[in-house]
mmCIF file of C-alpha atoms and ligand atoms in Angstrom:
data_model
loop_
_atom_site.group_PDB
_atom_site.id
_atom_site.type_symbol
_atom_site.label_atom_id
_atom_site.label_comp_id
_atom_site.label_asym_id
_atom_site.label_seq_id
_atom_site.Cartn_x
_atom_site.Cartn_y
_atom_site.Cartn_z
ATOM 1 C CA MET A 880 10.112 15.929 29.945
ATOM 2 C CA THR A 881 9.722 15.297 26.245
ATOM 3 C CA ASN A 882 13.249 15.888 25.588
ATOM 4 C CA ASN A 883 16.201 14.114 25.112
ATOM 5 C CA MET A 884 13.949 11.537 23.209
ATOM 6 C CA LYS A 885 14.071 10.588 19.680
ATOM 7 C CA ALA A 886 11.287 9.209 17.222
ATOM 8 C CA ILE A 887 11.273 7.771 13.761
ATOM 9 C CA VAL A 888 8.075 9.102 11.889
ATOM 10 C CA LEU A 889 6.748 7.095 8.934
ATOM 11 C CA LEU A 890 6.225 9.553 5.972
ATOM 12 C CA SER A 891 4.140 8.940 3.225
ATOM 13 C CA GLY A 892 4.310 12.670 2.265
ATOM 14 C CA GLY A 893 0.412 12.435 2.314
ATOM 15 C CA LEU A 894 -1.552 14.660 4.362
ATOM 16 C CA ASP A 895 -2.043 12.316 7.712
ATOM 17 C CA SER A 896 1.629 11.733 7.973
ATOM 18 C CA SER A 897 2.710 15.136 7.607
ATOM 19 C CA LEU A 898 0.426 15.931 10.580
ATOM 20 C CA ALA A 899 1.643 13.516 12.667
ATOM 21 C CA LEU A 900 5.460 14.714 11.996
ATOM 22 C CA LYS A 901 4.542 18.092 12.735
ATOM 23 C CA MET A 902 2.665 17.427 15.926
ATOM 24 C CA ILE A 903 5.890 15.331 17.172
ATOM 25 C CA ALA A 904 8.267 17.680 15.816
ATOM 26 C CA ASP A 905 6.390 20.375 17.697
ATOM 27 C CA GLN A 906 7.251 18.716 21.056
ATOM 28 C CA GLY A 907 10.534 19.306 20.940
ATOM 29 C CA ILE A 908 11.214 15.532 20.051
ATOM 30 C CA GLU A 909 14.252 14.760 17.626
ATOM 31 C CA THR A 910 12.649 13.359 14.687
ATOM 32 C CA VAL A 911 13.811 11.415 11.836
ATOM 33 C CA ALA A 912 11.152 10.688 8.858
ATOM 34 C CA LEU A 913 11.332 7.909 6.841
ATOM 35 C CA HIS A 914 9.821 7.404 3.582
ATOM 36 C CA PHE A 915 9.464 3.981 1.464
ATOM 37 C CA VAL A 916 9.626 3.887 -2.290
ATOM 38 C CA SER A 917 9.045 0.794 -4.162
ATOM 39 C CA SER A 918 8.539 0.063 -8.025
ATOM 40 C CA PHE A 919 4.512 0.316 -7.166
ATOM 41 C CA CYS A 920 4.527 4.160 -6.081
ATOM 42 C CA ARG A 921 2.243 5.876 -8.017
ATOM 43 C CA CYS A 922 4.430 9.281 -8.743
ATOM 44 C CA ASP A 923 6.175 8.833 -12.202
ATOM 45 C CA GLY A 924 9.439 10.022 -10.640
ATOM 46 C CA SER A 925 9.503 13.053 -12.767
ATOM 47 C CA LYS A 926 9.864 14.898 -9.463
ATOM 48 C CA GLY A 927 12.323 12.706 -7.961
ATOM 49 C CA CYS A 928 11.401 9.633 -5.530
ATOM 50 C CA GLY A 929 9.765 10.950 -2.240
ATOM 51 C CA SER A 930 9.565 14.732 -3.491
ATOM 52 C CA SER A 931 6.255 15.155 -1.129
ATOM 53 C CA ALA A 932 7.953 13.775 1.262
ATOM 54 C CA ARG A 933 10.890 16.040 1.103
ATOM 55 C CA LYS A 934 8.883 19.045 1.078
ATOM 56 C CA ILE A 935 6.981 18.556 4.295
ATOM 57 C CA SER A 936 10.406 17.236 6.194
ATOM 58 C CA ASP A 937 12.211 20.464 5.013
ATOM 59 C CA PHE A 938 8.779 22.348 6.114
ATOM 60 C CA VAL A 939 9.055 20.861 9.553
ATOM 61 C CA GLY A 940 12.928 20.884 9.488
ATOM 62 C CA VAL A 941 13.652 17.106 10.088
ATOM 63 C CA GLY A 942 16.003 14.797 8.358
ATOM 64 C CA LEU A 943 14.751 12.283 5.898
ATOM 65 C CA LYS A 944 15.691 8.676 4.991
ATOM 66 C CA ILE A 945 14.260 7.431 1.629
ATOM 67 C CA ILE A 946 14.568 3.631 1.879
ATOM 68 C CA HIS A 947 14.087 1.539 -1.619
ATOM 69 C CA LEU A 948 12.329 -1.895 -1.169
ATOM 70 C CA LYS A 949 13.293 -4.017 -3.680
ATOM 71 C CA GLU A 950 13.693 -7.904 -4.379
ATOM 72 C CA GLU A 951 12.268 -8.309 -0.455
ATOM 73 C CA TYR A 952 9.122 -6.582 -1.526
ATOM 74 C CA LEU A 953 8.644 -8.629 -4.549
ATOM 75 C CA ASP A 954 8.978 -11.922 -2.192
ATOM 76 C CA ILE A 955 5.987 -10.606 0.313
ATOM 77 C CA ILE A 956 3.839 -9.841 -3.022
ATOM 78 C CA LYS A 957 4.254 -13.382 -4.265
ATOM 79 C CA ASN A 958 3.504 -14.880 -1.060
ATOM 80 C CA PRO A 959 1.726 -12.818 1.317
ATOM 81 C CA LYS A 960 1.216 -14.592 4.715
ATOM 82 C CA HIS A 961 -1.741 -12.487 5.812
ATOM 83 C CA GLY A 962 -3.372 -12.320 2.035
ATOM 84 C CA TYR A 963 -4.310 -9.878 -0.306
ATOM 85 C CA GLY A 964 -6.712 -7.079 -0.335
ATOM 86 C CA LYS A 965 -8.907 -6.480 -3.232
ATOM 87 C CA ASN A 966 -6.381 -6.938 -5.851
ATOM 88 C CA LEU A 967 -2.430 -7.719 -5.397
ATOM 89 C CA ASN A 968 -2.325 -5.622 -2.535
ATOM 90 C CA PRO A 969 -0.615 -7.193 0.246
ATOM 91 C CA CYS A 970 -1.222 -4.428 2.886
ATOM 92 C CA ILE A 971 -0.543 -6.306 6.062
ATOM 93 C CA ASP A 972 2.438 -7.952 4.943
ATOM 94 C CA CYS A 973 3.633 -4.515 3.220
ATOM 95 C CA ARG A 974 2.994 -2.821 6.757
ATOM 96 C CA ILE A 975 4.654 -5.332 8.604
ATOM 97 C CA LEU A 976 8.036 -4.999 6.138
ATOM 98 C CA LYS A 977 7.951 -1.592 6.269
ATOM 99 C CA PHE A 978 7.235 -0.984 10.569
ATOM 100 C CA THR A 979 10.334 -3.702 10.632
ATOM 101 C CA ARG A 980 12.384 -1.431 8.528
ATOM 102 C CA ALA A 981 11.464 1.044 10.801
ATOM 103 C CA ARG A 982 12.583 -0.656 14.211
ATOM 104 C CA GLU A 983 15.718 -1.414 12.690
ATOM 105 C CA ILE A 984 16.508 2.204 11.605
ATOM 106 C CA MET A 985 14.957 3.312 15.302
ATOM 107 C CA GLU A 986 17.445 0.869 16.915
ATOM 108 C CA ASP A 987 20.213 2.115 14.651
ATOM 109 C CA GLU A 988 19.701 5.860 15.445
ATOM 110 C CA GLY A 989 19.079 5.237 19.027
ATOM 111 C CA ALA A 990 15.602 6.222 18.962
ATOM 112 C CA SER A 991 12.754 4.973 21.321
ATOM 113 C CA PHE A 992 9.835 5.011 19.671
ATOM 114 C CA VAL A 993 8.035 5.003 16.120
ATOM 115 C CA VAL A 994 5.205 7.669 15.087
ATOM 116 C CA THR A 995 2.604 7.024 12.110
ATOM 117 C CA GLY A 996 -0.054 9.025 10.801
ATOM 118 C CA GLU A 997 -2.781 6.103 11.003
ATOM 119 C CA VAL A 998 -6.417 6.947 12.010
ATOM 120 C CA LEU A 999 -8.246 4.057 13.217
ATOM 121 C CA GLY A 1000 -10.912 2.870 10.646
ATOM 122 C CA GLN A 1001 -9.899 4.809 7.637
ATOM 123 C CA ARG A 1002 -8.231 2.102 5.769
ATOM 124 C CA PRO A 1003 -10.419 -1.222 5.660
ATOM 125 C CA MET A 1004 -7.335 -3.691 5.206
ATOM 126 C CA SER A 1005 -4.871 -2.356 7.794
ATOM 127 C CA GLN A 1006 -6.229 0.412 10.009
ATOM 128 C CA HIS A 1007 -8.758 -1.517 12.187
ATOM 129 C CA ARG A 1008 -7.579 -2.304 15.813
ATOM 130 C CA ARG A 1009 -6.910 -6.074 15.153
ATOM 131 C CA ALA A 1010 -4.826 -5.412 11.892
ATOM 132 C CA MET A 1011 -3.065 -2.802 13.740
ATOM 133 C CA SER A 1012 -1.862 -4.880 16.745
ATOM 134 C CA LEU A 1013 -0.934 -7.792 14.356
ATOM 135 C CA ILE A 1014 1.412 -5.275 12.577
ATOM 136 C CA GLU A 1015 2.564 -3.854 15.780
ATOM 137 C CA LYS A 1016 3.712 -7.462 17.051
ATOM 138 C CA GLU A 1017 5.020 -9.042 13.996
ATOM 139 C CA SER A 1018 7.257 -5.926 13.380
ATOM 140 C CA GLY A 1019 8.599 -6.173 16.905
ATOM 141 C CA LEU A 1020 6.911 -2.626 17.708
ATOM 142 C CA THR A 1021 4.633 -3.871 20.304
ATOM 143 C CA ASP A 1022 3.825 -0.734 22.580
ATOM 144 C CA LEU A 1023 6.346 1.283 20.815
ATOM 145 C CA ILE A 1024 3.972 3.177 18.168
ATOM 146 C CA VAL A 1025 2.812 6.335 18.634
ATOM 147 C CA ARG A 1026 -0.389 7.619 16.603
ATOM 148 C CA PRO A 1027 -0.939 11.198 17.120
ATOM 149 C CA LEU A 1028 -4.046 11.613 15.216
ATOM 150 C CA CYS A 1029 -6.158 8.891 16.949
ATOM 151 C CA ALA A 1030 -4.368 8.105 20.277
ATOM 152 C CA LYS A 1031 -6.887 8.980 22.152
ATOM 153 C CA VAL A 1032 -9.025 6.351 20.807
ATOM 154 C CA MET A 1033 -6.315 3.801 21.274
ATOM 155 C CA GLU A 1034 -4.838 2.396 24.176
ATOM 156 C CA PRO A 1035 -1.569 4.661 25.520
ATOM 157 C CA ALA A 1036 1.605 3.037 24.339
ATOM 158 C CA LEU A 1037 4.547 3.025 26.403
ATOM 159 C CA PRO A 1038 5.864 6.654 25.272
ATOM 160 C CA GLU A 1039 2.525 8.109 26.251
ATOM 161 C CA ARG A 1040 2.620 6.333 29.544
ATOM 162 C CA GLU A 1041 6.101 7.192 30.418
ATOM 163 C CA GLY A 1042 5.298 11.083 29.526
ATOM 164 C CA TRP A 1043 8.313 10.978 26.565
ATOM 165 C CA VAL A 1044 5.223 12.496 24.546
ATOM 166 C CA GLU A 1045 2.338 14.910 25.460
ATOM 167 C CA ARG A 1046 -0.596 12.669 24.712
ATOM 168 C CA GLU A 1047 -3.192 15.361 25.886
ATOM 169 C CA LYS A 1048 -2.037 17.274 22.515
ATOM 170 C CA PHE A 1049 -2.995 14.047 20.604
ATOM 171 C CA LEU A 1050 -6.139 13.467 18.998
ATOM 172 C CA ASP A 1051 -9.128 11.275 18.463
ATOM 173 C CA LEU A 1052 -9.793 10.956 14.823
ATOM 174 C CA THR A 1053 -11.393 7.996 13.429
ATOM 175 C CA GLY A 1054 -13.042 6.747 9.935
ATOM 176 C CA ARG A 1055 -12.605 8.464 6.711
ATOM 177 C CA ASN A 1056 -13.559 11.930 6.917
ATOM 178 C CA ARG A 1057 -10.982 14.276 6.493
ATOM 179 C CA THR A 1058 -12.351 17.680 7.452
ATOM 180 C CA PRO A 1059 -10.298 17.682 10.816
ATOM 181 C CA GLN A 1060 -6.911 16.451 8.773
ATOM 182 C CA ILE A 1061 -7.648 19.691 6.417
ATOM 183 C CA LYS A 1062 -8.364 22.081 8.903
ATOM 184 C CA LEU A 1063 -5.424 21.167 10.892
ATOM 185 C CA ALA A 1064 -3.279 21.354 7.782
ATOM 186 C CA LYS A 1065 -4.589 25.105 7.537
ATOM 187 C CA ASP A 1066 -3.597 25.972 11.025
ATOM 188 C CA PHE A 1067 -0.072 24.216 10.698
ATOM 189 C CA GLY A 1068 0.632 25.947 7.221
ATOM 190 C CA ILE A 1069 0.906 22.977 5.410
ATOM 191 C CA LYS A 1070 -0.112 23.147 1.541
ATOM 192 C CA ASP A 1071 -0.102 21.467 -1.477
ATOM 193 C CA TYR A 1072 0.040 17.795 0.223
ATOM 194 C CA PRO A 1073 -1.161 15.280 -2.407
ATOM 195 C CA CYS A 1074 -4.510 14.245 -2.447
ATOM 196 C CA PRO A 1075 -5.068 10.718 -0.869
ATOM 197 C CA ALA A 1076 -4.274 8.460 -3.798
ATOM 198 C CA GLY A 1077 -5.870 5.562 -2.675
ATOM 199 C CA GLY A 1078 -3.019 2.925 -2.266
ATOM 200 C CA CYS A 1079 -0.152 1.982 -4.591
ATOM 201 C CA LEU A 1080 -0.360 0.587 -8.190
ATOM 202 C CA LEU A 1081 -1.043 -3.072 -6.291
ATOM 203 C CA THR A 1082 -4.556 -1.847 -5.487
ATOM 204 C CA ASP A 1083 -5.147 -0.994 -9.399
ATOM 205 C CA PRO A 1084 -7.200 -3.763 -10.899
ATOM 206 C CA LEU A 1085 -5.640 -3.288 -14.609
ATOM 207 C CA PHE A 1086 -1.989 -3.152 -12.974
ATOM 208 C CA ALA A 1087 -2.846 -6.328 -11.327
ATOM 209 C CA LYS A 1088 -3.767 -8.231 -14.156
ATOM 210 C CA ARG A 1089 -0.690 -7.451 -15.924
ATOM 211 C CA LEU A 1090 1.146 -8.368 -12.894
ATOM 212 C CA ARG A 1091 -0.833 -11.722 -12.055
ATOM 213 C CA ASP A 1092 0.425 -12.280 -16.017
ATOM 214 C CA LEU A 1093 4.392 -12.143 -14.998
ATOM 215 C CA MET A 1094 3.891 -13.898 -11.823
ATOM 216 C CA THR A 1095 2.269 -17.123 -13.684
ATOM 217 C CA ARG A 1096 4.718 -16.989 -16.114
ATOM 218 C CA GLY A 1097 7.668 -17.151 -13.784
ATOM 219 C CA VAL A 1098 9.677 -13.876 -15.072
ATOM 220 C CA PHE A 1099 8.320 -11.697 -11.920
ATOM 221 C CA ASP A 1100 11.212 -9.233 -11.554
ATOM 222 C CA LEU A 1101 12.133 -5.862 -10.815
ATOM 223 C CA ALA A 1102 12.854 -5.209 -14.759
ATOM 224 C CA ASN A 1103 9.752 -6.946 -15.916
ATOM 225 C CA VAL A 1104 7.622 -4.894 -13.159
ATOM 226 C CA GLU A 1105 8.848 -1.837 -14.470
ATOM 227 C CA LEU A 1106 7.909 -2.585 -18.271
ATOM 228 C CA LEU A 1107 4.431 -2.942 -16.859
ATOM 229 C CA LYS A 1108 3.909 0.552 -16.482
ATOM 230 C CA VAL A 1109 4.717 1.540 -20.190
ATOM 231 C CA GLY A 1110 2.697 0.857 -23.225
ATOM 232 C CA ARG A 1111 -0.094 -1.630 -24.456
ATOM 233 C CA HIS A 1112 0.993 -5.194 -23.118
ATOM 234 C CA PHE A 1113 -0.032 -8.198 -25.508
ATOM 235 C CA ARG A 1114 0.691 -12.043 -24.390
ATOM 236 C CA ILE A 1115 1.268 -13.758 -27.731
ATOM 237 C CA SER A 1116 2.046 -16.883 -25.979
ATOM 238 C CA PRO A 1117 3.452 -18.187 -22.781
ATOM 239 C CA PHE A 1118 6.831 -17.301 -23.308
ATOM 240 C CA PHE A 1119 6.765 -14.267 -25.380
ATOM 241 C CA LYS A 1120 4.825 -10.917 -25.101
ATOM 242 C CA VAL A 1121 4.925 -7.732 -26.996
ATOM 243 C CA ILE A 1122 4.696 -4.287 -25.569
ATOM 244 C CA VAL A 1123 3.679 -1.146 -27.883
ATOM 245 C CA GLY A 1124 4.332 2.366 -27.003
ATOM 246 C CA ARG A 1125 1.317 4.712 -26.793
ATOM 247 C CA ASN A 1126 3.112 8.014 -27.526
ATOM 248 C CA GLU A 1127 6.331 9.636 -28.128
ATOM 249 C CA LYS A 1128 7.128 9.418 -24.521
ATOM 250 C CA GLU A 1129 6.517 5.904 -24.110
ATOM 251 C CA ASN A 1130 8.512 5.019 -27.255
ATOM 252 C CA GLU A 1131 11.409 6.555 -25.477
ATOM 253 C CA GLN A 1132 10.663 4.670 -22.153
ATOM 254 C CA LEU A 1133 10.657 1.510 -23.981
ATOM 255 C CA SER A 1134 13.808 2.092 -25.667
ATOM 256 C CA ALA A 1135 15.389 2.972 -22.373
ATOM 257 C CA LEU A 1136 14.010 -0.145 -20.673
ATOM 258 C CA LYS A 1137 15.028 -2.509 -23.769
ATOM 259 C CA GLU A 1138 17.265 -5.401 -22.686
ATOM 260 C CA GLU A 1139 20.011 -6.988 -24.606
ATOM 261 C CA SER A 1140 17.605 -10.169 -25.529
ATOM 262 C CA ASP A 1141 14.419 -7.884 -26.479
ATOM 263 C CA ILE A 1142 13.496 -7.934 -30.120
ATOM 264 C CA ILE A 1143 12.932 -4.350 -31.242
ATOM 265 C CA PHE A 1144 10.132 -3.373 -33.907
ATOM 266 C CA TYR A 1145 9.817 0.057 -35.514
ATOM 267 C CA PRO A 1146 7.774 0.975 -38.474
ATOM 268 C CA GLU A 1147 9.931 1.671 -41.918
ATOM 269 C CA GLU A 1148 11.085 5.267 -42.003
ATOM 270 C CA GLU A 1149 8.283 6.698 -44.151
ATOM 271 C CA VAL A 1150 5.103 5.729 -41.996
ATOM 272 C CA ALA A 1151 5.018 7.175 -38.367
ATOM 273 C CA GLY A 1152 4.106 4.702 -35.696
ATOM 274 C CA PRO A 1153 5.359 3.236 -32.206
ATOM 275 C CA THR A 1154 8.077 1.393 -31.043
ATOM 276 C CA ALA A 1155 7.395 -1.873 -29.649
ATOM 277 C CA ILE A 1156 9.392 -4.443 -27.511
ATOM 278 C CA GLY A 1157 9.208 -8.158 -27.470
ATOM 279 C CA ARG A 1158 10.243 -10.041 -24.559
ATOM 280 C CA GLY A 1159 10.717 -13.306 -23.812
ATOM 281 C CA GLN A 1160 11.332 -16.599 -26.335
ATOM 282 C CA GLY A 1161 9.023 -15.958 -29.293
ATOM 283 C CA THR A 1162 9.066 -18.515 -32.450
ATOM 284 C CA GLU A 1163 9.538 -17.166 -35.961
ATOM 285 C CA GLU A 1164 5.792 -17.097 -36.270
ATOM 286 C CA ASP A 1165 5.236 -15.512 -32.788
ATOM 287 C CA VAL A 1166 7.565 -12.311 -33.798
ATOM 288 C CA LEU A 1167 5.774 -11.787 -37.075
ATOM 289 C CA LEU A 1168 2.504 -11.744 -35.152
ATOM 290 C CA ALA A 1169 4.261 -9.063 -32.838
ATOM 291 C CA ALA A 1170 5.295 -7.119 -36.111
ATOM 292 C CA GLY A 1171 1.557 -6.835 -37.205
ATOM 293 C CA ILE A 1172 0.431 -5.970 -33.726
ATOM 294 C CA MET A 1173 2.919 -3.029 -33.812
ATOM 295 C CA ALA A 1174 1.377 -2.553 -37.759
ATOM 296 C CA ARG A 1175 -1.986 -1.823 -36.335
ATOM 297 C CA TYR A 1176 -0.910 1.192 -34.328
ATOM 298 C CA THR A 1177 1.096 2.977 -37.316
ATOM 299 C CA ASP A 1178 -0.294 5.311 -39.569
ATOM 300 C CA ALA A 1179 0.027 3.533 -42.473
ATOM 301 C CA GLU A 1180 -3.019 3.704 -44.751
ATOM 302 C CA SER A 1181 -2.867 0.180 -46.377
ATOM 303 C CA GLU A 1182 -3.465 -2.588 -44.130
ATOM 304 C CA GLU A 1183 -0.052 -4.016 -45.572
ATOM 305 C CA VAL A 1184 3.118 -2.390 -43.314
ATOM 306 C CA LYS A 1185 6.539 -3.050 -43.493
ATOM 307 C CA VAL A 1186 8.067 -3.201 -40.428
ATOM 308 C CA GLN A 1187 11.911 -3.353 -39.193
ATOM 309 C CA ILE A 1188 12.836 -6.138 -36.918
ATOM 310 C CA GLU A 1189 15.917 -5.715 -34.774
ATOM 311 C CA THR A 1190 17.265 -8.791 -32.788
ATOM 312 C CA GLY A 1191 20.638 -8.035 -31.102
ATOM 313 C CA ALA A 1192 22.671 -7.132 -34.277
ATOM 314 C CA ASP A 1193 20.729 -8.572 -36.708
ATOM 315 C CA SER A 1194 18.020 -6.439 -38.438
ATOM 316 C CA LYS A 1195 15.543 -7.320 -41.327
ATOM 317 C CA THR A 1196 12.448 -6.007 -42.860
ATOM 318 C CA VAL A 1197 9.183 -7.679 -43.012
ATOM 319 C CA THR A 1198 5.773 -7.157 -44.736
ATOM 320 C CA VAL A 1199 2.743 -7.858 -42.448
ATOM 321 C CA GLN A 1200 -0.739 -7.314 -42.184
ATOM 322 C CA LYS A 1201 -2.319 -5.138 -39.223
ATOM 323 C CA LYS A 1202 -3.810 -7.206 -36.573
ATOM 324 C CA ASP A 1203 -7.434 -6.300 -35.982
ATOM 325 C CA ASP A 1204 -8.790 -4.771 -33.042
ATOM 326 C CA ALA A 1205 -10.788 -7.967 -32.047
ATOM 327 C CA PHE A 1206 -7.639 -10.231 -31.771
ATOM 328 C CA LEU A 1207 -6.087 -7.483 -29.769
ATOM 329 C CA ASP A 1208 -8.148 -7.030 -27.359
ATOM 330 C CA GLU A 1209 -8.157 -11.289 -27.116
ATOM 331 C CA ILE A 1210 -4.610 -11.062 -26.053
ATOM 332 C CA ARG A 1211 -4.363 -7.881 -24.279
ATOM 333 C CA ILE A 1212 -3.032 -7.910 -20.716
HETATM 334 S S1 SF4 B 1727 -1.568 0.287 -0.616
HETATM 335 FE FE1 SF4 B 1727 0.302 -0.609 -1.430
HETATM 336 S S2 SF4 B 1727 1.729 0.533 -0.306
HETATM 337 FE FE2 SF4 B 1727 -0.260 0.892 0.742
HETATM 338 S S3 SF4 B 1727 0.017 -0.464 2.499
HETATM 339 FE FE3 SF4 B 1727 -1.286 -1.455 0.610
HETATM 340 S S4 SF4 B 1727 0.189 -2.953 -0.304
HETATM 341 FE FE4 SF4 B 1727 1.436 -1.314 0.726
#
């Protein structure tokens, strides 16, 4: 009864979607897991994109597809049809985009339905009944989404009515209490799942502030978004900003993210200090100001610091005064 069916499971790698994956695969349904990554994921990429999704799909024994969301994702962040959550998180549009991709992959793969780890009432913006049905409708998946964790408090979808899945094995979870999921994970032998992170970087107020700055300056692209994750950022003019590394790792990251048109700042050799990058169109005065900001974070004892400035193939050394913290706080983004 439940065989010869194929399903696409949206797998974040967190607890709920991992349980949904296991519950569907255990019904003997051919399953493909789908994991989305974007510049706004919270992982630092050190274990490879989607490492927790890879771990759980291997554990369950199903194939995994990793989908990278790029420019199309920036478009919905700039202009979300259904608005933002508390910060710059366009959760409803984000889920419509992911579910639409899932539907396309479902069609390409010859699968019949999509499975999610959603729990009714768990997330304020996107997991209440009205939002769930809106997302279903706008992604072309009406009646084709199976939610094993909360199926019994929802209207049965087509795969449940038709007996493509065994609805009686599904659950009736609602709200934010995660005790039942933790127990179920134990029963399934699922370990080491990541803690619920509370959303992507778009939900982080400090990151959102930096992102808003990019959007208002008209330089909202993937390369500039990557740079937002590193260092201290200071807005020097509407057209120019400086980013200062906070430690050795960030100094290396800044060097790796440097573009040809960027200006790079180092302390003179005998003084320890950070790397900084100036990005945009800066006047000579702006560049000296950026050098003074970088100088503040050197170990130089004197208030006057020699800074090396590299612009393309040109290099020069200037002596600047360290900028004070009150000034830095004013222009920090
Ligand atoms: S928290 Fe981020 S990834 Fe999650 S639905 Fe909202 S915008 Fe999308």
